[in-house]
XYZ file of C-alpha atoms in Angstrom:
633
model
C 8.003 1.716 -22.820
C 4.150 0.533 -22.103
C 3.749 0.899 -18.697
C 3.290 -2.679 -16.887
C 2.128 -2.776 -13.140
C 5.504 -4.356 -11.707
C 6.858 -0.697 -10.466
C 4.484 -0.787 -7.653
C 4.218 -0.493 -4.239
C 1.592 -2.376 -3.689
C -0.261 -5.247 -6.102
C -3.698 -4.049 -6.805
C -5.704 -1.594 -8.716
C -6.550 1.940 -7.834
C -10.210 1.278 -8.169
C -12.235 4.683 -7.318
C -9.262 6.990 -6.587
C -8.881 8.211 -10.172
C -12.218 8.092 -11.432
C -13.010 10.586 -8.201
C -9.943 12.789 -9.996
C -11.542 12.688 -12.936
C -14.950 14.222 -11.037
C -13.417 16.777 -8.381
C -9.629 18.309 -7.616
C -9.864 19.643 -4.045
C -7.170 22.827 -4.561
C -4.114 22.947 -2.550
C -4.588 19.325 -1.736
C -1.721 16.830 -1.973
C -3.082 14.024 -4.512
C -4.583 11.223 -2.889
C -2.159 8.305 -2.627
C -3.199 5.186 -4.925
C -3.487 1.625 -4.628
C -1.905 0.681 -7.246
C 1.443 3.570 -7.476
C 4.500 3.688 -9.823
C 7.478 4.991 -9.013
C 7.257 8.647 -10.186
C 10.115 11.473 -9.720
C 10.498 13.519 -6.312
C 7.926 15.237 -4.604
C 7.348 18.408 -6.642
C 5.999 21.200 -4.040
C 9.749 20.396 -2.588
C 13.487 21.587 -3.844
C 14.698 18.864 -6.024
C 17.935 17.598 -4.061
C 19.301 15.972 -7.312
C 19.411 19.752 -8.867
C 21.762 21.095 -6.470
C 25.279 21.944 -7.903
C 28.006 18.721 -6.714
C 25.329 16.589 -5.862
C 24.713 15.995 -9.997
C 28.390 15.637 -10.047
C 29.133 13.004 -7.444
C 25.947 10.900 -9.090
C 26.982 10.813 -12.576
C 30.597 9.182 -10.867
C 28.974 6.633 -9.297
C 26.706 5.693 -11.406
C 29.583 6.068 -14.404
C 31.990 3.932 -12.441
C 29.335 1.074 -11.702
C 28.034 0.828 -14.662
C 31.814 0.499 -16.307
C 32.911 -1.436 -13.764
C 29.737 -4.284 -14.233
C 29.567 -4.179 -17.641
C 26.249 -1.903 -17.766
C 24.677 -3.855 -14.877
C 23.331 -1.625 -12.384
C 22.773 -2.098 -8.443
C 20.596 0.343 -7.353
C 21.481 -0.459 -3.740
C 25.047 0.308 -4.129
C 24.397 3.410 -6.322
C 22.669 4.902 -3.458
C 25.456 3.955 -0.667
C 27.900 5.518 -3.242
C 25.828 8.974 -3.558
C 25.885 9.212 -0.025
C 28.594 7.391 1.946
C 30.627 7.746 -1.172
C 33.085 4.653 -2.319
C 36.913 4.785 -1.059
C 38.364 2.017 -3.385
C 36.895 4.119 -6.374
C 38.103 7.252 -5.006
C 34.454 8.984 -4.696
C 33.762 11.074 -2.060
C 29.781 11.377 -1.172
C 27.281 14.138 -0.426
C 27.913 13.609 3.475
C 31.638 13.916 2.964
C 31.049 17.280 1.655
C 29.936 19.453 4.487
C 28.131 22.232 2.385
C 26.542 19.608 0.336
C 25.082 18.229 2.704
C 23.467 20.888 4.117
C 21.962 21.960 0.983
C 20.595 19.103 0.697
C 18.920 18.759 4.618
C 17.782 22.084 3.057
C 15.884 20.620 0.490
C 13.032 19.210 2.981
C 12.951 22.776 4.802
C 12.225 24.594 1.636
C 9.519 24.491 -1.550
C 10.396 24.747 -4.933
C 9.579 27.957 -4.571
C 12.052 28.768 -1.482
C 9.151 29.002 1.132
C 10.069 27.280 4.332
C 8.038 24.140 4.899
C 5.835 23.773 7.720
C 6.601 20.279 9.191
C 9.461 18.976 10.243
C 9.700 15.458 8.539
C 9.609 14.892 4.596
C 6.661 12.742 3.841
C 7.843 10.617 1.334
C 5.082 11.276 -1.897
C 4.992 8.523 -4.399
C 2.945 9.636 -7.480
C 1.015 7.880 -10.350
C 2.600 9.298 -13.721
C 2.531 8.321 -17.419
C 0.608 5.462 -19.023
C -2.364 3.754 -17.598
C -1.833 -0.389 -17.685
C -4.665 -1.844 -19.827
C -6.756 -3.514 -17.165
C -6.266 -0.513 -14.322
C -7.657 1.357 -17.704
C -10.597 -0.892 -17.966
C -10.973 -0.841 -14.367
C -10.976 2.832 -14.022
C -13.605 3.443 -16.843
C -15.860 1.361 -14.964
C -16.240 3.020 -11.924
C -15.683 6.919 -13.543
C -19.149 5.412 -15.395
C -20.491 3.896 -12.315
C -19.182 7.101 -10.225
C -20.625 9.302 -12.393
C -24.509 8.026 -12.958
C -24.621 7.905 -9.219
C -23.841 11.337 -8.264
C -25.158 12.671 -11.253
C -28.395 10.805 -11.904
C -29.384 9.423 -15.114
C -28.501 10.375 -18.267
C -31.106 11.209 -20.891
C -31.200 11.273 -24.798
C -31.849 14.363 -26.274
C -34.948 14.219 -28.674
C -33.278 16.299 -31.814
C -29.784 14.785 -31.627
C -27.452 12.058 -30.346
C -26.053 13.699 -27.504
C -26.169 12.912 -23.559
C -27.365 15.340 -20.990
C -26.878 15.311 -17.240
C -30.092 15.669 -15.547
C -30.680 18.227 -12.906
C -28.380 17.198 -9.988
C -25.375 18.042 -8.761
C -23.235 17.021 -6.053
C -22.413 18.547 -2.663
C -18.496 18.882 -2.721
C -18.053 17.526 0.656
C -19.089 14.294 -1.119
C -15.944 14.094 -2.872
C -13.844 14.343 0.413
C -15.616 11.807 2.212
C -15.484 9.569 -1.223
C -11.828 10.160 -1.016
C -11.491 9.113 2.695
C -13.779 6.521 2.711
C -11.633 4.962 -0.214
C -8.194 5.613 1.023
C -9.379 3.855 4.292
C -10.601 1.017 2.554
C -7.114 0.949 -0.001
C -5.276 0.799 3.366
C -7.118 -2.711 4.683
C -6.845 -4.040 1.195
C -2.752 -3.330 1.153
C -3.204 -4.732 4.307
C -4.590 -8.309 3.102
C -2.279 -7.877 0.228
C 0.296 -9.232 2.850
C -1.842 -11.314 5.090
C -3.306 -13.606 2.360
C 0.462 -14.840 1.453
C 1.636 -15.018 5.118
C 1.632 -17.868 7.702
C 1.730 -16.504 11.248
C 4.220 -18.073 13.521
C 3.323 -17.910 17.641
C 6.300 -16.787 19.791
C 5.728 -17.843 23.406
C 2.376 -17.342 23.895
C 2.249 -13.114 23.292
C 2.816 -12.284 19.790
C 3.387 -13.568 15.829
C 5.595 -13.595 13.138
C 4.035 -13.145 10.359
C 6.496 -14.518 7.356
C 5.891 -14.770 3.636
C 8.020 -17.435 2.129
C 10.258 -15.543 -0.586
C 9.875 -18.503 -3.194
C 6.335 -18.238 -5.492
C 5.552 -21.350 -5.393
C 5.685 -21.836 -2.026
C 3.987 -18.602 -1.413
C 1.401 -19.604 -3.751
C 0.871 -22.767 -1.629
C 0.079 -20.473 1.287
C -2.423 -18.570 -0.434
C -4.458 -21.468 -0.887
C -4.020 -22.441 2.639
C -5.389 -18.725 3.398
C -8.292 -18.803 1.221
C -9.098 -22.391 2.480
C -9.638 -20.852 5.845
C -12.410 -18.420 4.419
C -14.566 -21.940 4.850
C -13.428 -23.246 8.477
C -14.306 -21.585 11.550
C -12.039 -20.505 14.300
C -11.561 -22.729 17.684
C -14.861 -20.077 19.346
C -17.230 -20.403 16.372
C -17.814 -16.690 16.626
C -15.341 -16.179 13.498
C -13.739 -17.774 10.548
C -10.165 -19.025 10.866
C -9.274 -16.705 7.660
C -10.561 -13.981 10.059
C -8.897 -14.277 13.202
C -5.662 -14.914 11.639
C -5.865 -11.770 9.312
C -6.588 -9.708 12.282
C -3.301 -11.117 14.197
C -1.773 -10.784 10.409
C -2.155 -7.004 10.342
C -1.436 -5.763 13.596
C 2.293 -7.345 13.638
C 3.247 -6.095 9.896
C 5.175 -2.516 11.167
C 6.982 -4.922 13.643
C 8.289 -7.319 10.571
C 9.245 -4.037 8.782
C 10.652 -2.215 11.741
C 12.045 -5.590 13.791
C 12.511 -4.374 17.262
C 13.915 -6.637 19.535
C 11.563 -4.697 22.116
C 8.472 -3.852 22.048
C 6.877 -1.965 24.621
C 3.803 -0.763 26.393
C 2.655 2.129 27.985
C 0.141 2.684 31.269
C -2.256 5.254 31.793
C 0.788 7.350 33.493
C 2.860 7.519 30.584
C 5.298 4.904 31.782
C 6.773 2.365 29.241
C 7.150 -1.282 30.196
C 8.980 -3.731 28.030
C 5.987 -6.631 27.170
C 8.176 -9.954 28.182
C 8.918 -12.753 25.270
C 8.022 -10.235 22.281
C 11.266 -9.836 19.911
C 11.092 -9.265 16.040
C 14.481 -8.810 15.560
C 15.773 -10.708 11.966
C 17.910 -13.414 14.447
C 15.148 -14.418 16.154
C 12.598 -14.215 13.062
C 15.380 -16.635 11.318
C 15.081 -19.280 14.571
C 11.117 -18.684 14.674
C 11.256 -19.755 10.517
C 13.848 -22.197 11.420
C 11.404 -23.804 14.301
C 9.139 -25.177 11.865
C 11.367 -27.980 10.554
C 12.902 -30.541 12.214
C 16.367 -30.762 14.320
C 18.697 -31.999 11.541
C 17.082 -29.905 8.922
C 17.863 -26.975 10.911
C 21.302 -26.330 8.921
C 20.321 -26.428 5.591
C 17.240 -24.700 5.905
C 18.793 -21.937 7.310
C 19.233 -19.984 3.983
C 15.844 -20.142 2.919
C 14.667 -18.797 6.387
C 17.181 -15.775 6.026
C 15.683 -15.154 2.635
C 11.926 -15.338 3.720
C 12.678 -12.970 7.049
C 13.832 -10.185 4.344
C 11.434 -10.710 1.783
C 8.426 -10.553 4.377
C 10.459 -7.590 5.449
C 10.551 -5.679 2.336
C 6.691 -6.761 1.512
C 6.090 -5.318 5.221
C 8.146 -1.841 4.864
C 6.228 -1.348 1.187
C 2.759 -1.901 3.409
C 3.871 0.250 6.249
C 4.974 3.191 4.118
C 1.286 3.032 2.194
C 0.151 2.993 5.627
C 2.045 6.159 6.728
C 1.299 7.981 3.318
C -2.508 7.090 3.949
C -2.348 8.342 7.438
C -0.868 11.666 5.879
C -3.989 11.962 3.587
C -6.342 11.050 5.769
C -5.230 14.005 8.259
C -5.221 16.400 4.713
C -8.711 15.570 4.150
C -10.001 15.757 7.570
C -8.880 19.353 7.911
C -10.235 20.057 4.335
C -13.384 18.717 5.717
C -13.623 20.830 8.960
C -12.870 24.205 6.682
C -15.457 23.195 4.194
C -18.100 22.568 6.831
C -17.503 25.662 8.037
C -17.337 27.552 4.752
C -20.720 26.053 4.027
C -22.601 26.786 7.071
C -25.327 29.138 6.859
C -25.163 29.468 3.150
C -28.299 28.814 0.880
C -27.644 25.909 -1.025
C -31.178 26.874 -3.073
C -33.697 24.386 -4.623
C -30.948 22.050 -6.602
C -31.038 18.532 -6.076
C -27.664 17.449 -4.297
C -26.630 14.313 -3.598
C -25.101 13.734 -0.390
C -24.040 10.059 0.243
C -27.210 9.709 2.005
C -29.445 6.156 1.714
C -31.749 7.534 -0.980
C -29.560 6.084 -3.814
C -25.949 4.329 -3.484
C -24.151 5.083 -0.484
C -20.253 6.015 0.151
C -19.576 2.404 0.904
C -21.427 1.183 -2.199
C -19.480 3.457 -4.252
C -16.193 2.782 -2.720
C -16.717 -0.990 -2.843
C -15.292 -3.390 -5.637
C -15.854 -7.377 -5.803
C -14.275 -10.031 -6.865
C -16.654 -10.427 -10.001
C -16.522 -7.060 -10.892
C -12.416 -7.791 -11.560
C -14.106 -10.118 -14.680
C -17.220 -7.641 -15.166
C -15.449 -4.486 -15.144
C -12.816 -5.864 -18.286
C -10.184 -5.340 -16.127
C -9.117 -9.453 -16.161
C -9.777 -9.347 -20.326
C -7.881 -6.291 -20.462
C -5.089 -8.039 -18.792
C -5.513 -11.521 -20.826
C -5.249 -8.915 -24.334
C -1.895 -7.665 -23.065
C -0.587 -11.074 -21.696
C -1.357 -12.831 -25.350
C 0.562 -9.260 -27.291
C 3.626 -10.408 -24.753
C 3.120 -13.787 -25.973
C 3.115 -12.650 -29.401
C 5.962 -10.948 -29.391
C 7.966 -13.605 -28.061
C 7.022 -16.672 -29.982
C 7.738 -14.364 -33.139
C 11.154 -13.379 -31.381
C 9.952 -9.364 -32.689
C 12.157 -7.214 -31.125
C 10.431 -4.417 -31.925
C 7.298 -5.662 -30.603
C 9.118 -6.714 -27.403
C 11.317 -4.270 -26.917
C 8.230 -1.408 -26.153
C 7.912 -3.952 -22.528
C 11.157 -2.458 -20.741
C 13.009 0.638 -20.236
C 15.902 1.340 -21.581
C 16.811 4.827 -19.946
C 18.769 3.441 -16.477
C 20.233 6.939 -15.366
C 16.734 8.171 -15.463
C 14.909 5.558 -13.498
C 17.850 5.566 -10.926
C 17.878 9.555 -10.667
C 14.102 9.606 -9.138
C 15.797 6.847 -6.667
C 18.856 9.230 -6.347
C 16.382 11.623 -5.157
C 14.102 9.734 -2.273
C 17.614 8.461 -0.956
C 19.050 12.147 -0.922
C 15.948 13.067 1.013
C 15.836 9.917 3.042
C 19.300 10.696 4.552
C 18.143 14.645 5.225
C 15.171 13.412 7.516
C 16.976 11.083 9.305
C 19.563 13.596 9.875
C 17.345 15.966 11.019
C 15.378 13.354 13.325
C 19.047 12.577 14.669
C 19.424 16.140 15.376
C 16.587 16.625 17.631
C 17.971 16.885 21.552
C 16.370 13.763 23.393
C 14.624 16.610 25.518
C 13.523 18.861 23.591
C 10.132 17.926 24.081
C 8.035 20.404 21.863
C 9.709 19.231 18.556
C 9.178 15.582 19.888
C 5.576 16.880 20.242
C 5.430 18.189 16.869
C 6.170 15.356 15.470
C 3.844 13.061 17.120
C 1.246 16.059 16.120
C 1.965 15.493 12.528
C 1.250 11.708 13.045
C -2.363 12.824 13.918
C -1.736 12.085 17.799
C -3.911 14.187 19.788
C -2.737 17.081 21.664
C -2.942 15.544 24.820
C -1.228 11.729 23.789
C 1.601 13.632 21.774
C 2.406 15.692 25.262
C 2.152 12.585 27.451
C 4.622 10.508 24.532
C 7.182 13.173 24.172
C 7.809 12.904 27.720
C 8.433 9.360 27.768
C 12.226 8.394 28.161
C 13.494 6.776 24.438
C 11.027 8.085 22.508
C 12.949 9.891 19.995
C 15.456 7.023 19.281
C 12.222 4.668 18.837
C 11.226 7.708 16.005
C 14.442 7.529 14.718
C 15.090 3.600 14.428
C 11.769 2.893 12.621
C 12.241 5.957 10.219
C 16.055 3.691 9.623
C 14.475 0.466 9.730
C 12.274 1.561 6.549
C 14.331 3.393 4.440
C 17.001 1.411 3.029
C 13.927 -1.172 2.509
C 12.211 1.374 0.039
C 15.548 1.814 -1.489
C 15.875 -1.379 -2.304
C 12.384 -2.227 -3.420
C 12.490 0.768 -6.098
C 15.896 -0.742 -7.227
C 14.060 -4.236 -7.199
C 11.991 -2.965 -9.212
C 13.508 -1.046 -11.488
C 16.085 -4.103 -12.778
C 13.197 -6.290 -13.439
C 11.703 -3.818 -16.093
C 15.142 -2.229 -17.191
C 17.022 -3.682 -20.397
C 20.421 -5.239 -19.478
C 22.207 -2.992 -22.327
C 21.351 0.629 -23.440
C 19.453 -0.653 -25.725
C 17.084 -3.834 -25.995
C 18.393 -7.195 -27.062
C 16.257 -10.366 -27.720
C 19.044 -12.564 -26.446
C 20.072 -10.698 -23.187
C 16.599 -9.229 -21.980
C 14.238 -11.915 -23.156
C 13.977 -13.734 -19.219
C 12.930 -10.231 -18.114
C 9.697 -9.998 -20.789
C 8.904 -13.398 -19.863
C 8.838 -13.171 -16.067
C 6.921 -9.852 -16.878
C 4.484 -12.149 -19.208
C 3.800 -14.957 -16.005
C 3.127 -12.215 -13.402
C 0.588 -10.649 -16.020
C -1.155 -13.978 -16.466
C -1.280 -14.707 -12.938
C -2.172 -11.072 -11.885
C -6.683 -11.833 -12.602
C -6.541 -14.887 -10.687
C -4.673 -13.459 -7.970
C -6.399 -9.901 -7.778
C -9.732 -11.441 -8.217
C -8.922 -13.536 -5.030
C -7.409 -10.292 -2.824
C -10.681 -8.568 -3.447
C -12.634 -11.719 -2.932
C -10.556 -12.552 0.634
C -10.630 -9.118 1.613
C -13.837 -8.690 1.622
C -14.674 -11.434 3.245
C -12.201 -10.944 6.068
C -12.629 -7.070 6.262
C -16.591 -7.615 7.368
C -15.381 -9.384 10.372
C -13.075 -5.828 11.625
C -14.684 -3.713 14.553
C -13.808 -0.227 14.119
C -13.839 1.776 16.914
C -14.905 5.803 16.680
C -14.823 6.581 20.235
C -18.721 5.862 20.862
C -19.632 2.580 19.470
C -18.163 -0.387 17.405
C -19.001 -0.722 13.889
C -18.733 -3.613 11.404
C -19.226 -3.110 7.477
C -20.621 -6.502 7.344
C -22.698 -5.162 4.056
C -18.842 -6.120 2.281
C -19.172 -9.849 3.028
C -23.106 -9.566 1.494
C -21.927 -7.613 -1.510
C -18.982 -9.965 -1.803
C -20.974 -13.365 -1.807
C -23.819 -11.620 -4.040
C -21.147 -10.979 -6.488
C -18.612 -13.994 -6.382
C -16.346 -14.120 -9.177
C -15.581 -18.086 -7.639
C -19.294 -19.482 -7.745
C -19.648 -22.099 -10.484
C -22.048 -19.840 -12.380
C -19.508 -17.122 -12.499
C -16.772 -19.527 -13.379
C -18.498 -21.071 -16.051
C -19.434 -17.340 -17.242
C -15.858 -16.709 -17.299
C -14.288 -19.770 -18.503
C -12.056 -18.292 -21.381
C -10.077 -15.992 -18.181
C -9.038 -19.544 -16.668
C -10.271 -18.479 -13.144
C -10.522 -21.510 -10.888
C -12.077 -22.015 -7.633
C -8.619 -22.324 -5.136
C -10.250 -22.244 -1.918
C -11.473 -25.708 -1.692
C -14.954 -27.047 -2.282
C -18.246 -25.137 -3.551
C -19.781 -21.721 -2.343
C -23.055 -22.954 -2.056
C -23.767 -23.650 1.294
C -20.961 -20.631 2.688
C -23.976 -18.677 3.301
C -24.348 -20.887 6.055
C -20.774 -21.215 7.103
C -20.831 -17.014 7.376
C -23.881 -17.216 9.270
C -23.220 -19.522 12.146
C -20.795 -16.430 12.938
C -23.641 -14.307 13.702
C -23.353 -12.660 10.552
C -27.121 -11.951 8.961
C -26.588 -11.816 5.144
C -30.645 -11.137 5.282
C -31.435 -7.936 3.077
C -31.649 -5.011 4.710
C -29.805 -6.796 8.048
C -26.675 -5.896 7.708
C -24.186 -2.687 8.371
C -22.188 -1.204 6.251
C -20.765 1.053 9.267
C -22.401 4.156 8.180
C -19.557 6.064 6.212
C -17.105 5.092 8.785
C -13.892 3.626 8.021
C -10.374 3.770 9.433
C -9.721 7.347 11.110
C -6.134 8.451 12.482
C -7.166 6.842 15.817
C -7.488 3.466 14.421
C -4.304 3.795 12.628
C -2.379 5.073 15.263
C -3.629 2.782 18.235
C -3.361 -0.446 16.184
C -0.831 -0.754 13.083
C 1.836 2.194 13.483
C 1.543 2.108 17.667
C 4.814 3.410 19.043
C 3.252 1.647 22.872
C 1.056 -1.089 22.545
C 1.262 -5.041 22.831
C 0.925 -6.537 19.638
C -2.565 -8.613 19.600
C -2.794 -11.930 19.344
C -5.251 -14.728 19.101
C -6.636 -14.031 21.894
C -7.027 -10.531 22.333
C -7.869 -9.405 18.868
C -10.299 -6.883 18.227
């Protein structure tokens, strides 16, 4: 099968992450989570649940018995809730039926492959890149390994008595590669951020919170996208921002709360004592009437449906941004330590006369490295890359070549659904262990919050706090059966119908394949472009000062894949302009914001990006009120 993008957790490209791979491997390091991630089998350092003697047994019945029973259509959904709960009117009895099973399994996030115990006490869920490289992540990739590459390692010169490149004398300080790899996992988290927020409309409840919904049709969400991008040009009610700003920032601070929908969300003092925050409710009944507001009386009825729908698409599309979210925290807190141990490997030691570069700015910093923009998408070859696969899809089906078309899809079903098998099995272990913990047991509460990256003093103060645990426990619920059925989503669309490909049954899955690879330049070309136009405007806070990497919105509009130059540059790609109206006076429009696009004016924010803190006190905040409008940062 050639690998396509649509098993992913989140559209986009993994820009520097791989290219820094290529360059350095930190040892003992978990891999740095991607951008762009397929689904890939079970977390190897851990015991592989699906291996365990029964467990194989009570899979291959469910999965035989469905797949009989459907005529070889699979739902992934119900495979899972058959593995586990097991299914009475088929007479299967599942892993927590079985009392032994099951606690080989709860075993299986306690232990290593190797049978070590495992020092934490929740699973981290590890997705993994695996396999084939799409075309145009290829192209992509190449381009900043080269990029990557001259700037660490200086120019390359040609050697007088042969064709053959040497690197000149410079090497690179290995701390550089950990900051590279924070820097960019930071700035992968606010673009899976605006991966969301540039498809959602935000809906005010009373006059404390939003909704932020993404209509589960395309073309309507496509009609919101333009609405978004529109607002890049119109400034917000102050002046001191643009509308595409403001609402982005109220976008991304209420996305855990459309994955997690608590009917409650609450708020704690300086005394560690929670408050509910009056008016604020996310569960799905009262997301449905906030969908259902926008239309008129009598429409009410029939529109009902489609609000149901929207609520648990924006829900899924908010659990797939929460988990990348959580995963990134994870890393972030990896490299952080690796950091502190390096910095104290290397101090005191004689680094000699070699040239090192250090991120400094001398040459390129961290954030020019990390950085893509939208006309690098068409520079790159990553949008020609994708145009050459779109047109062999093409090929294959105006010529109705099965062979040709057939290389598109999977064919292997029980193999796809065993690496589900296996984040469900593990799912259910972790919850059952969470469910486990005594409501005052206070030092594994602690530990917990600990692992989240909470300081030593906050996770104290929280694990005191009355509810705590069960707020642990419902968003770990909230999430999982999401993930579940995101994989299995995702795993249909790209699976033949049969055991074997057939023109007549699986031809609607290459061609919905084929119109989401056609639409995938124009639409990643305008999440970089929005992104980093919206991104500039974000205050990050380190605990001394504020800082703004307003050097992303100069980059961006220096490099504009949307400008008519660049669109007449790039006519053959059929990118078009969908924000409304020219970009030759936004210069203006940006700096009536008090943004200076003046060389050598503006910040990138040193190397900062988003730290634990940040994450913590603003998009996975167990006690906080959501911000809104008013009080956005």
């Amino acid at each position: 099968m050639k690998k396509l993008d649509k098993l992913t957790f989140i559209l986009g490209v993994c820009l520097l992450t791989q290219a820094m791979a290529n360059n350095a491997n930190p040892e003992n390091e978990e891999p740095s989570t991607y951008y762009l991630k397929q689904v890939a089998d079970e977390n190897p350092t851990l015991k592989a649940a699906m291996k365990i003697e029964g467990v194989e047994t009570i899979y291959k019945n469910c999965f035989d018995h469905q797949y009989q029973s459907s005529g070889g259509t699979i739902s992934g959904s119900r495979l899972m809730s058959c593995l586990w709960e097991g299914d009475q009117a088929a007479g299967i009895q599942g892993v927590s039926a079985n009392e032994e099973l099951k606690k080989q399994v709860l075993e299986s996030v306690e232990k290593d492959s190797k049978g070590k115990e495992v020092d934490s006490i929740r699973y981290q869920q590890i997705v993994k890149t695996k396999k084939e490289t799409e075309p145009g992540l290829k192209a992509l990739q190449d381009y900043y390994s080269k990029k990557l590459d001259e700037a660490l390692y200086g120019d390359r010169t040609q050697a007088n008595y042969k064709d053959k490149l040497v690197k000149s004398e410079r090497t690179v300080d290995q701390r550089v590669f950990f900051e590279l790899q924070k820097t960019q996992l930071g700035k992968n988290l606010v673009a899976a951020l605006s991966s969301y927020c540039i498809e959602a409309k935000n809906y005010q409840i009373g006059s404390s919170f939003y909704a932020t919904i993404i209509p589960e049709d395309k073309t309507q969400r496509q009609s919101q996208r333009k609405n978004n991008l529109r607002k890049l040009k119109q400034l917000s009610a102050t002046g001191k921002d643009l509308q595409a700003s403001q609402e982005w920032s109220v976008c991304l601070a209420n996305i855990q709360h459309m994955c997690h929908q608590p009917s409650t969300v609450y708020m704690m003092d300086d005394s560690g004592n929670k408050t509910p925050i009056p008016g604020i409710n996310f569960s799905q009944g009262s997301l449905v009437n906030e969908c259902l507001s926008q239309f008129p009386q009598n429409e009410r009825d029939q529109k009902r449906d489609m609000c149901q729908d929207d609520i648990n698409y924006s829900k899924s599309r908010a659990c797939e941004v929460t988990q990348y979210i959580t995963e990134s925290r994870q890393n972030i807190i990896a490299l952080d330590k690796t950091i502190e141990k390096y910095d104290e490997l290397r101090d005191g030691k004689n680094k000699g006369t070699i040239n090192f570069y250090s991120g400094n700015k001398s040459g390129e910093s961290i954030d020019d490295l990390t950085s893509i923009t939208s006309n690098e998408v068409v520079s790159s070859g990553y949008a020609q890359a994708v145009k050459t696969q779109a047109e062999e899809m093409d090929k294959c089906l105006r010529e109705n070549d099965e062979e040709l078309c057939k290389q598109y899809l999977n064919n292997n079903k029980d193999e796809a659904y065993r690496m589900i098998a296996e984040v469900k099995l593990k799912q259910e272990a972790v919850s059952e262990k969470l469910k486990n913990i005594e409501d005052g047991d206070t030092e594994k509460i602690k530990a917990l919050l600990l692992e989240e990256g909470y300081t030593e003093e906050d996770a104290q103060q929280m694990a005191t706090i009355d509810g705590i645990k069960d707020q642990i426990n419902e968003r770990y619920d909230a999430k999982k059966q999401a993930i579940i059925d995101q994989l299995s989503a995702k795993i249909e669309a790209t699976t033949t119908k049969g055991d074997n490909f057939n023109m007549a049954e699986d031809q609607a899955k290459i061609e919905n394949l084929q119109n989401e690879l056609k639409q995938k330049p124009q639409e990643f070309a305008e999440l970089v472009h929005f992104n980093n136009i919206v991104s500039g405007y974000l205050k990050i806070d380190n605990g001394e000062e504020q800082t703004q990497n307003t050097a992303s919105i100069a980059r961006e509009l220096e490099s504009n894949a949307f400008t008519r130059e660049n669109l007449e540059a790039s006519a053959e790609l059929g990118l078009t302009n969908r924000q409304g109206g020219s970009y030759d006076d936004y210069a203006n429009i940006v700096s009536s914001t008090g943004v200076s696009l003046d060389p050598g004016s503006y910040d990138d924010g040193g190397e900062k990006t988003l730290n634990t803190d940040n994450i913590n006190d603003n998009l996975l905040n167990y006690f906080k009120k959501a911000q809104t409008q008013e009080d956005q940062p």
